[in-house]
PDB file of C-alpha atoms in Angstrom:
ATOM      1  CA  UNK A   1       0.000   0.000   0.000  1.00 44.00           C
ATOM      2  CA  UNK A   2       1.545   3.321  -1.002  1.00 44.00           C
ATOM      3  CA  UNK A   3       2.635   5.661   1.741  1.00 45.00           C
ATOM      4  CA  UNK A   4       0.828   8.951   2.416  1.00 42.00           C
ATOM      5  CA  UNK A   5       3.865  10.862   1.057  1.00 42.00           C
ATOM      6  CA  UNK A   6       3.810   8.878  -2.196  1.00 40.00           C
ATOM      7  CA  UNK A   7       0.086   9.500  -2.643  1.00 41.00           C
ATOM      8  CA  UNK A   8       0.491  13.238  -2.072  1.00 38.00           C
ATOM      9  CA  UNK A   9       3.367  13.384  -4.566  1.00 39.00           C
ATOM     10  CA  UNK A  10       1.282  11.593  -7.198  1.00 42.00           C
ATOM     11  CA  UNK A  11      -1.633  13.969  -6.612  1.00 41.00           C
ATOM     12  CA  UNK A  12       0.657  16.982  -6.972  1.00 39.00           C
ATOM     13  CA  UNK A  13       2.053  15.683 -10.264  1.00 38.00           C
ATOM     14  CA  UNK A  14      -1.456  15.149 -11.618  1.00 38.00           C
ATOM     15  CA  UNK A  15      -2.476  18.685 -10.563  1.00 38.00           C
ATOM     16  CA  UNK A  16       0.537  20.205 -12.306  1.00 36.00           C
ATOM     17  CA  UNK A  17      -0.167  18.218 -15.467  1.00 39.00           C
ATOM     18  CA  UNK A  18      -3.793  19.373 -15.468  1.00 38.00           C
ATOM     19  CA  UNK A  19      -2.760  22.996 -14.957  1.00 36.00           C
ATOM     20  CA  UNK A  20      -0.268  22.816 -17.822  1.00 36.00           C
ATOM     21  CA  UNK A  21      -2.921  21.314 -20.061  1.00 38.00           C
ATOM     22  CA  UNK A  22      -5.340  24.128 -19.234  1.00 35.00           C
ATOM     23  CA  UNK A  23      -2.622  26.716 -19.879  1.00 34.00           C
ATOM     24  CA  UNK A  24      -1.908  25.279 -23.326  1.00 33.00           C
ATOM     25  CA  UNK A  25      -5.610  25.431 -24.209  1.00 31.00           C
ATOM     26  CA  UNK A  26      -5.846  29.061 -23.127  1.00 30.00           C
ATOM     27  CA  UNK A  27      -2.541  30.131 -24.695  1.00 33.00           C
ATOM     28  CA  UNK A  28      -3.401  28.635 -28.059  1.00 31.00           C
ATOM     29  CA  UNK A  29      -7.007  29.819 -27.993  1.00 35.00           C
ATOM     30  CA  UNK A  30      -8.264  26.305 -28.653  1.00 34.00           C
ATOM     31  CA  UNK A  31     -11.699  26.850 -27.125  1.00 35.00           C
ATOM     32  CA  UNK A  32     -14.889  26.115 -29.020  1.00 34.00           C
ATOM     33  CA  UNK A  33     -15.294  29.777 -29.948  1.00 38.00           C
ATOM     34  CA  UNK A  34     -11.815  30.142 -31.475  1.00 37.00           C
ATOM     35  CA  UNK A  35     -11.378  27.564 -34.264  1.00 39.00           C
ATOM     36  CA  UNK A  36      -8.994  29.765 -36.231  1.00 41.00           C
ATOM     37  CA  UNK A  37      -6.826  30.334 -33.188  1.00 43.00           C
ATOM     38  CA  UNK A  38      -6.684  26.609 -32.386  1.00 40.00           C
ATOM     39  CA  UNK A  39      -5.463  25.853 -35.891  1.00 44.00           C
ATOM     40  CA  UNK A  40      -2.801  28.568 -36.083  1.00 49.00           C
ATOM     41  CA  UNK A  41      -1.887  29.535 -32.521  1.00 52.00           C
ATOM     42  CA  UNK A  42      -2.688  33.168 -33.435  1.00 57.00           C
ATOM     43  CA  UNK A  43      -5.342  35.124 -31.538  1.00 66.00           C
ATOM     44  CA  UNK A  44      -8.593  35.425 -33.508  1.00 87.00           C
ATOM     45  CA  UNK A  45      -8.490  39.226 -33.786  1.00 94.00           C
ATOM     46  CA  UNK A  46      -9.178  41.026 -37.049  1.00 95.00           C
ATOM     47  CA  UNK A  47     -11.292  40.157 -40.051  1.00 94.00           C
ATOM     48  CA  UNK A  48     -13.490  41.512 -42.848  1.00 95.00           C
ATOM     49  CA  UNK A  49     -15.017  44.982 -42.577  1.00 97.00           C
ATOM     50  CA  UNK A  50     -16.487  47.718 -44.739  1.00 98.00           C
ATOM     51  CA  UNK A  51     -16.072  51.326 -43.574  1.00 98.00           C
ATOM     52  CA  UNK A  52     -15.839  54.839 -45.008  1.00 98.00           C
ATOM     53  CA  UNK A  53     -12.718  56.973 -45.210  1.00 98.00           C
ATOM     54  CA  UNK A  54     -12.501  60.703 -44.562  1.00 98.00           C
ATOM     55  CA  UNK A  55     -12.771  61.253 -48.330  1.00 97.00           C
ATOM     56  CA  UNK A  56     -16.109  59.429 -48.432  1.00 97.00           C
ATOM     57  CA  UNK A  57     -14.715  56.375 -50.202  1.00 97.00           C
ATOM     58  CA  UNK A  58     -15.380  52.794 -49.109  1.00 98.00           C
ATOM     59  CA  UNK A  59     -12.481  51.059 -47.350  1.00 98.00           C
ATOM     60  CA  UNK A  60     -12.235  47.334 -46.578  1.00 97.00           C
ATOM     61  CA  UNK A  61      -9.650  45.189 -44.845  1.00 96.00           C
ATOM     62  CA  UNK A  62      -8.230  44.343 -48.281  1.00 96.00           C
ATOM     63  CA  UNK A  63      -7.109  47.961 -48.694  1.00 97.00           C
ATOM     64  CA  UNK A  64      -4.769  47.549 -45.720  1.00 97.00           C
ATOM     65  CA  UNK A  65      -3.127  44.332 -46.888  1.00 96.00           C
ATOM     66  CA  UNK A  66       0.477  44.449 -48.025  1.00 96.00           C
ATOM     67  CA  UNK A  67       1.683  46.540 -45.087  1.00 97.00           C
ATOM     68  CA  UNK A  68       1.400  45.920 -41.347  1.00 98.00           C
ATOM     69  CA  UNK A  69      -1.318  47.981 -39.680  1.00 98.00           C
ATOM     70  CA  UNK A  70      -1.499  49.904 -36.424  1.00 98.00           C
ATOM     71  CA  UNK A  71      -5.209  50.300 -35.629  1.00 98.00           C
ATOM     72  CA  UNK A  72      -6.968  52.133 -32.793  1.00 98.00           C
ATOM     73  CA  UNK A  73     -10.666  52.422 -31.961  1.00 98.00           C
ATOM     74  CA  UNK A  74     -12.175  55.541 -30.384  1.00 98.00           C
ATOM     75  CA  UNK A  75     -14.253  58.628 -31.166  1.00 98.00           C
ATOM     76  CA  UNK A  76     -13.707  62.322 -31.816  1.00 98.00           C
ATOM     77  CA  UNK A  77     -15.591  63.534 -28.726  1.00 97.00           C
ATOM     78  CA  UNK A  78     -13.349  61.419 -26.477  1.00 96.00           C
ATOM     79  CA  UNK A  79     -12.032  63.653 -23.675  1.00 94.00           C
ATOM     80  CA  UNK A  80      -8.690  62.032 -22.912  1.00 94.00           C
ATOM     81  CA  UNK A  81      -7.782  58.490 -24.066  1.00 96.00           C
ATOM     82  CA  UNK A  82      -8.207  59.145 -27.801  1.00 97.00           C
ATOM     83  CA  UNK A  83      -6.373  62.468 -28.114  1.00 98.00           C
ATOM     84  CA  UNK A  84      -3.616  61.160 -25.856  1.00 97.00           C
ATOM     85  CA  UNK A  85      -3.216  57.973 -27.898  1.00 97.00           C
ATOM     86  CA  UNK A  86      -3.312  59.782 -31.254  1.00 98.00           C
ATOM     87  CA  UNK A  87      -0.752  62.319 -30.024  1.00 98.00           C
ATOM     88  CA  UNK A  88       1.484  59.453 -28.869  1.00 97.00           C
ATOM     89  CA  UNK A  89       1.108  57.715 -32.223  1.00 98.00           C
ATOM     90  CA  UNK A  90       2.007  60.961 -33.986  1.00 98.00           C
ATOM     91  CA  UNK A  91       5.168  61.201 -31.900  1.00 98.00           C
ATOM     92  CA  UNK A  92       6.042  57.574 -32.612  1.00 98.00           C
ATOM     93  CA  UNK A  93       5.520  58.105 -36.342  1.00 98.00           C
ATOM     94  CA  UNK A  94       7.928  61.030 -36.219  1.00 98.00           C
ATOM     95  CA  UNK A  95      10.454  58.968 -34.260  1.00 97.00           C
ATOM     96  CA  UNK A  96      10.215  56.138 -36.811  1.00 97.00           C
ATOM     97  CA  UNK A  97      11.210  58.455 -39.644  1.00 96.00           C
ATOM     98  CA  UNK A  98      11.054  56.804 -43.073  1.00 96.00           C
ATOM     99  CA  UNK A  99      10.267  53.465 -41.400  1.00 97.00           C
ATOM    100  CA  UNK A 100       6.759  54.784 -40.647  1.00 98.00           C
ATOM    101  CA  UNK A 101       5.955  54.584 -44.365  1.00 97.00           C
ATOM    102  CA  UNK A 102       6.123  50.781 -44.101  1.00 98.00           C
ATOM    103  CA  UNK A 103       3.046  50.812 -41.840  1.00 98.00           C
ATOM    104  CA  UNK A 104      -0.638  51.713 -42.020  1.00 98.00           C
ATOM    105  CA  UNK A 105      -1.943  53.847 -39.160  1.00 98.00           C
ATOM    106  CA  UNK A 106      -5.723  53.716 -38.726  1.00 98.00           C
ATOM    107  CA  UNK A 107      -8.192  55.364 -36.355  1.00 98.00           C
ATOM    108  CA  UNK A 108     -11.662  53.765 -36.423  1.00 98.00           C
ATOM    109  CA  UNK A 109     -14.581  55.637 -34.857  1.00 98.00           C
ATOM    110  CA  UNK A 110     -17.080  53.747 -32.712  1.00 98.00           C
ATOM    111  CA  UNK A 111     -19.423  56.776 -32.739  1.00 98.00           C
ATOM    112  CA  UNK A 112     -21.615  56.196 -35.792  1.00 97.00           C
ATOM    113  CA  UNK A 113     -23.984  59.014 -34.889  1.00 97.00           C
ATOM    114  CA  UNK A 114     -21.569  61.961 -34.631  1.00 97.00           C
ATOM    115  CA  UNK A 115     -18.395  60.939 -36.473  1.00 98.00           C
ATOM    116  CA  UNK A 116     -19.088  61.593 -40.145  1.00 97.00           C
ATOM    117  CA  UNK A 117     -16.179  61.516 -42.630  1.00 98.00           C
ATOM    118  CA  UNK A 118     -15.826  65.314 -42.563  1.00 97.00           C
ATOM    119  CA  UNK A 119     -15.824  65.295 -38.744  1.00 98.00           C
ATOM    120  CA  UNK A 120     -13.097  62.670 -38.727  1.00 98.00           C
ATOM    121  CA  UNK A 121     -11.025  64.624 -41.250  1.00 98.00           C
ATOM    122  CA  UNK A 122     -11.235  67.813 -39.193  1.00 98.00           C
ATOM    123  CA  UNK A 123     -10.373  65.996 -35.963  1.00 98.00           C
ATOM    124  CA  UNK A 124      -7.406  64.120 -37.396  1.00 98.00           C
ATOM    125  CA  UNK A 125      -5.937  67.293 -38.908  1.00 98.00           C
ATOM    126  CA  UNK A 126      -4.439  67.934 -35.461  1.00 97.00           C
ATOM    127  CA  UNK A 127      -2.349  64.758 -35.674  1.00 98.00           C
ATOM    128  CA  UNK A 128       0.104  63.155 -38.097  1.00 98.00           C
ATOM    129  CA  UNK A 129      -1.433  63.089 -41.594  1.00 97.00           C
ATOM    130  CA  UNK A 130      -0.477  59.434 -42.020  1.00 97.00           C
ATOM    131  CA  UNK A 131      -3.144  58.432 -39.488  1.00 98.00           C
ATOM    132  CA  UNK A 132      -6.117  57.380 -41.583  1.00 98.00           C
ATOM    133  CA  UNK A 133      -9.643  57.899 -40.270  1.00 98.00           C
ATOM    134  CA  UNK A 134     -12.472  55.420 -40.847  1.00 98.00           C
ATOM    135  CA  UNK A 135     -16.112  55.556 -39.790  1.00 98.00           C
ATOM    136  CA  UNK A 136     -19.346  53.811 -40.717  1.00 98.00           C
ATOM    137  CA  UNK A 137     -22.931  52.984 -39.910  1.00 98.00           C
ATOM    138  CA  UNK A 138     -23.997  51.424 -36.635  1.00 97.00           C
ATOM    139  CA  UNK A 139     -24.006  47.984 -38.261  1.00 98.00           C
ATOM    140  CA  UNK A 140     -20.623  48.454 -39.943  1.00 98.00           C
ATOM    141  CA  UNK A 141     -19.003  49.606 -36.715  1.00 98.00           C
ATOM    142  CA  UNK A 142     -20.521  46.680 -34.835  1.00 97.00           C
ATOM    143  CA  UNK A 143     -19.039  44.329 -37.442  1.00 97.00           C
ATOM    144  CA  UNK A 144     -15.495  45.690 -37.256  1.00 98.00           C
ATOM    145  CA  UNK A 145     -15.614  45.925 -33.448  1.00 97.00           C
ATOM    146  CA  UNK A 146     -16.680  42.289 -33.240  1.00 96.00           C
ATOM    147  CA  UNK A 147     -13.903  41.241 -35.618  1.00 96.00           C
ATOM    148  CA  UNK A 148     -11.273  43.016 -33.504  1.00 97.00           C
ATOM    149  CA  UNK A 149     -12.810  41.994 -30.146  1.00 96.00           C
ATOM    150  CA  UNK A 150     -13.264  45.682 -29.279  1.00 97.00           C
ATOM    151  CA  UNK A 151     -15.533  46.699 -26.419  1.00 97.00           C
ATOM    152  CA  UNK A 152     -17.541  49.915 -26.765  1.00 97.00           C
ATOM    153  CA  UNK A 153     -20.630  51.144 -24.953  1.00 97.00           C
ATOM    154  CA  UNK A 154     -22.540  54.417 -25.071  1.00 96.00           C
ATOM    155  CA  UNK A 155     -22.926  55.988 -21.628  1.00 96.00           C
ATOM    156  CA  UNK A 156     -25.480  58.789 -21.022  1.00 96.00           C
ATOM    157  CA  UNK A 157     -24.162  62.064 -19.572  1.00 94.00           C
ATOM    158  CA  UNK A 158     -25.881  64.524 -17.244  1.00 94.00           C
ATOM    159  CA  UNK A 159     -26.440  67.063 -20.019  1.00 92.00           C
ATOM    160  CA  UNK A 160     -28.549  64.641 -22.046  1.00 92.00           C
ATOM    161  CA  UNK A 161     -25.729  63.626 -24.391  1.00 95.00           C
ATOM    162  CA  UNK A 162     -23.469  60.612 -24.223  1.00 97.00           C
ATOM    163  CA  UNK A 163     -19.889  59.490 -24.075  1.00 97.00           C
ATOM    164  CA  UNK A 164     -18.465  56.104 -25.053  1.00 97.00           C
ATOM    165  CA  UNK A 165     -16.465  53.661 -22.973  1.00 97.00           C
ATOM    166  CA  UNK A 166     -14.170  51.656 -25.254  1.00 96.00           C
ATOM    167  CA  UNK A 167     -11.085  49.484 -25.510  1.00 96.00           C
ATOM    168  CA  UNK A 168      -7.982  51.650 -25.117  1.00 96.00           C
ATOM    169  CA  UNK A 169      -5.385  49.304 -26.638  1.00 96.00           C
ATOM    170  CA  UNK A 170      -3.843  49.829 -30.061  1.00 98.00           C
ATOM    171  CA  UNK A 171      -3.837  46.652 -32.178  1.00 98.00           C
ATOM    172  CA  UNK A 172      -0.828  45.569 -34.241  1.00 98.00           C
ATOM    173  CA  UNK A 173      -1.580  43.505 -37.351  1.00 98.00           C
ATOM    174  CA  UNK A 174       0.880  42.039 -39.824  1.00 97.00           C
ATOM    175  CA  UNK A 175       0.790  42.579 -43.587  1.00 97.00           C
ATOM    176  CA  UNK A 176      -1.685  39.713 -43.988  1.00 96.00           C
ATOM    177  CA  UNK A 177      -4.071  41.109 -41.404  1.00 96.00           C
ATOM    178  CA  UNK A 178      -3.068  38.751 -38.594  1.00 95.00           C
ATOM    179  CA  UNK A 179      -2.876  39.958 -35.000  1.00 97.00           C
ATOM    180  CA  UNK A 180       0.643  40.249 -33.562  1.00 96.00           C
ATOM    181  CA  UNK A 181       0.232  42.271 -30.365  1.00 96.00           C
ATOM    182  CA  UNK A 182      -0.848  45.571 -28.830  1.00 97.00           C
ATOM    183  CA  UNK A 183       0.361  48.921 -27.607  1.00 97.00           C
ATOM    184  CA  UNK A 184      -1.132  49.356 -24.144  1.00 95.00           C
ATOM    185  CA  UNK A 185      -2.504  52.691 -22.969  1.00 94.00           C
ATOM    186  CA  UNK A 186       0.177  54.349 -20.847  1.00 93.00           C
ATOM    187  CA  UNK A 187       2.927  51.979 -22.014  1.00 95.00           C
ATOM    188  CA  UNK A 188       6.526  53.201 -22.046  1.00 96.00           C
ATOM    189  CA  UNK A 189       7.043  55.086 -25.360  1.00 96.00           C
ATOM    190  CA  UNK A 190      10.432  53.418 -25.836  1.00 97.00           C
ATOM    191  CA  UNK A 191       8.773  49.999 -25.648  1.00 97.00           C
ATOM    192  CA  UNK A 192       6.042  51.086 -28.069  1.00 97.00           C
ATOM    193  CA  UNK A 193       8.643  52.368 -30.521  1.00 98.00           C
ATOM    194  CA  UNK A 194      10.501  49.058 -30.342  1.00 98.00           C
ATOM    195  CA  UNK A 195       7.261  47.178 -31.068  1.00 98.00           C
ATOM    196  CA  UNK A 196       6.535  49.353 -34.111  1.00 98.00           C
ATOM    197  CA  UNK A 197      10.055  48.908 -35.467  1.00 98.00           C
ATOM    198  CA  UNK A 198       9.664  45.149 -35.109  1.00 97.00           C
ATOM    199  CA  UNK A 199       6.249  45.270 -36.810  1.00 98.00           C
ATOM    200  CA  UNK A 200       7.764  47.241 -39.694  1.00 97.00           C
ATOM    201  CA  UNK A 201      10.644  44.785 -39.978  1.00 93.00           C
ATOM    202  CA  UNK A 202      13.206  47.466 -39.203  1.00 74.00           C
TER     203      UNK A 202
END
């Protein structure tokens, strides 16, 4: 009959094996809702969308292929996160120099009601001109937000208007539209610059 110490050791080994198995499932995204991730090991972020550029022309995910993309979701009435992030991106673009031309920089509005193409164009004029603005209908924005796993929610304000809570991360996609990582809100600029250089292959 095995000793108590032997039994405890066996139980511990089994627990560790189970934990490692669960970690592998989570790390590879091999849940029922992530078939693409389970097949490739890449997070299922990104996908087809149809939006409108600041010039009024239709833009799809195919228009971004061929170059890696840096994409951020927000809205022009955003009081702090959006202008801060777009200003940081503008500074990073300047720091990248010519390397920035190897990347797409995209700002997608989640405010279908107020952010028309002309509104987006006026707002983005305060930032680096290489940041491309996209907007769309309520349905189109819902589609792209779902594809990128972006959270957004309209929140009523005391004056009868609304603001929008939304994901603050910047998504990094490779030239084929596959997710490679993020720039976190408030992250060290030096780390963000290193990530963008790596994304650009510099």
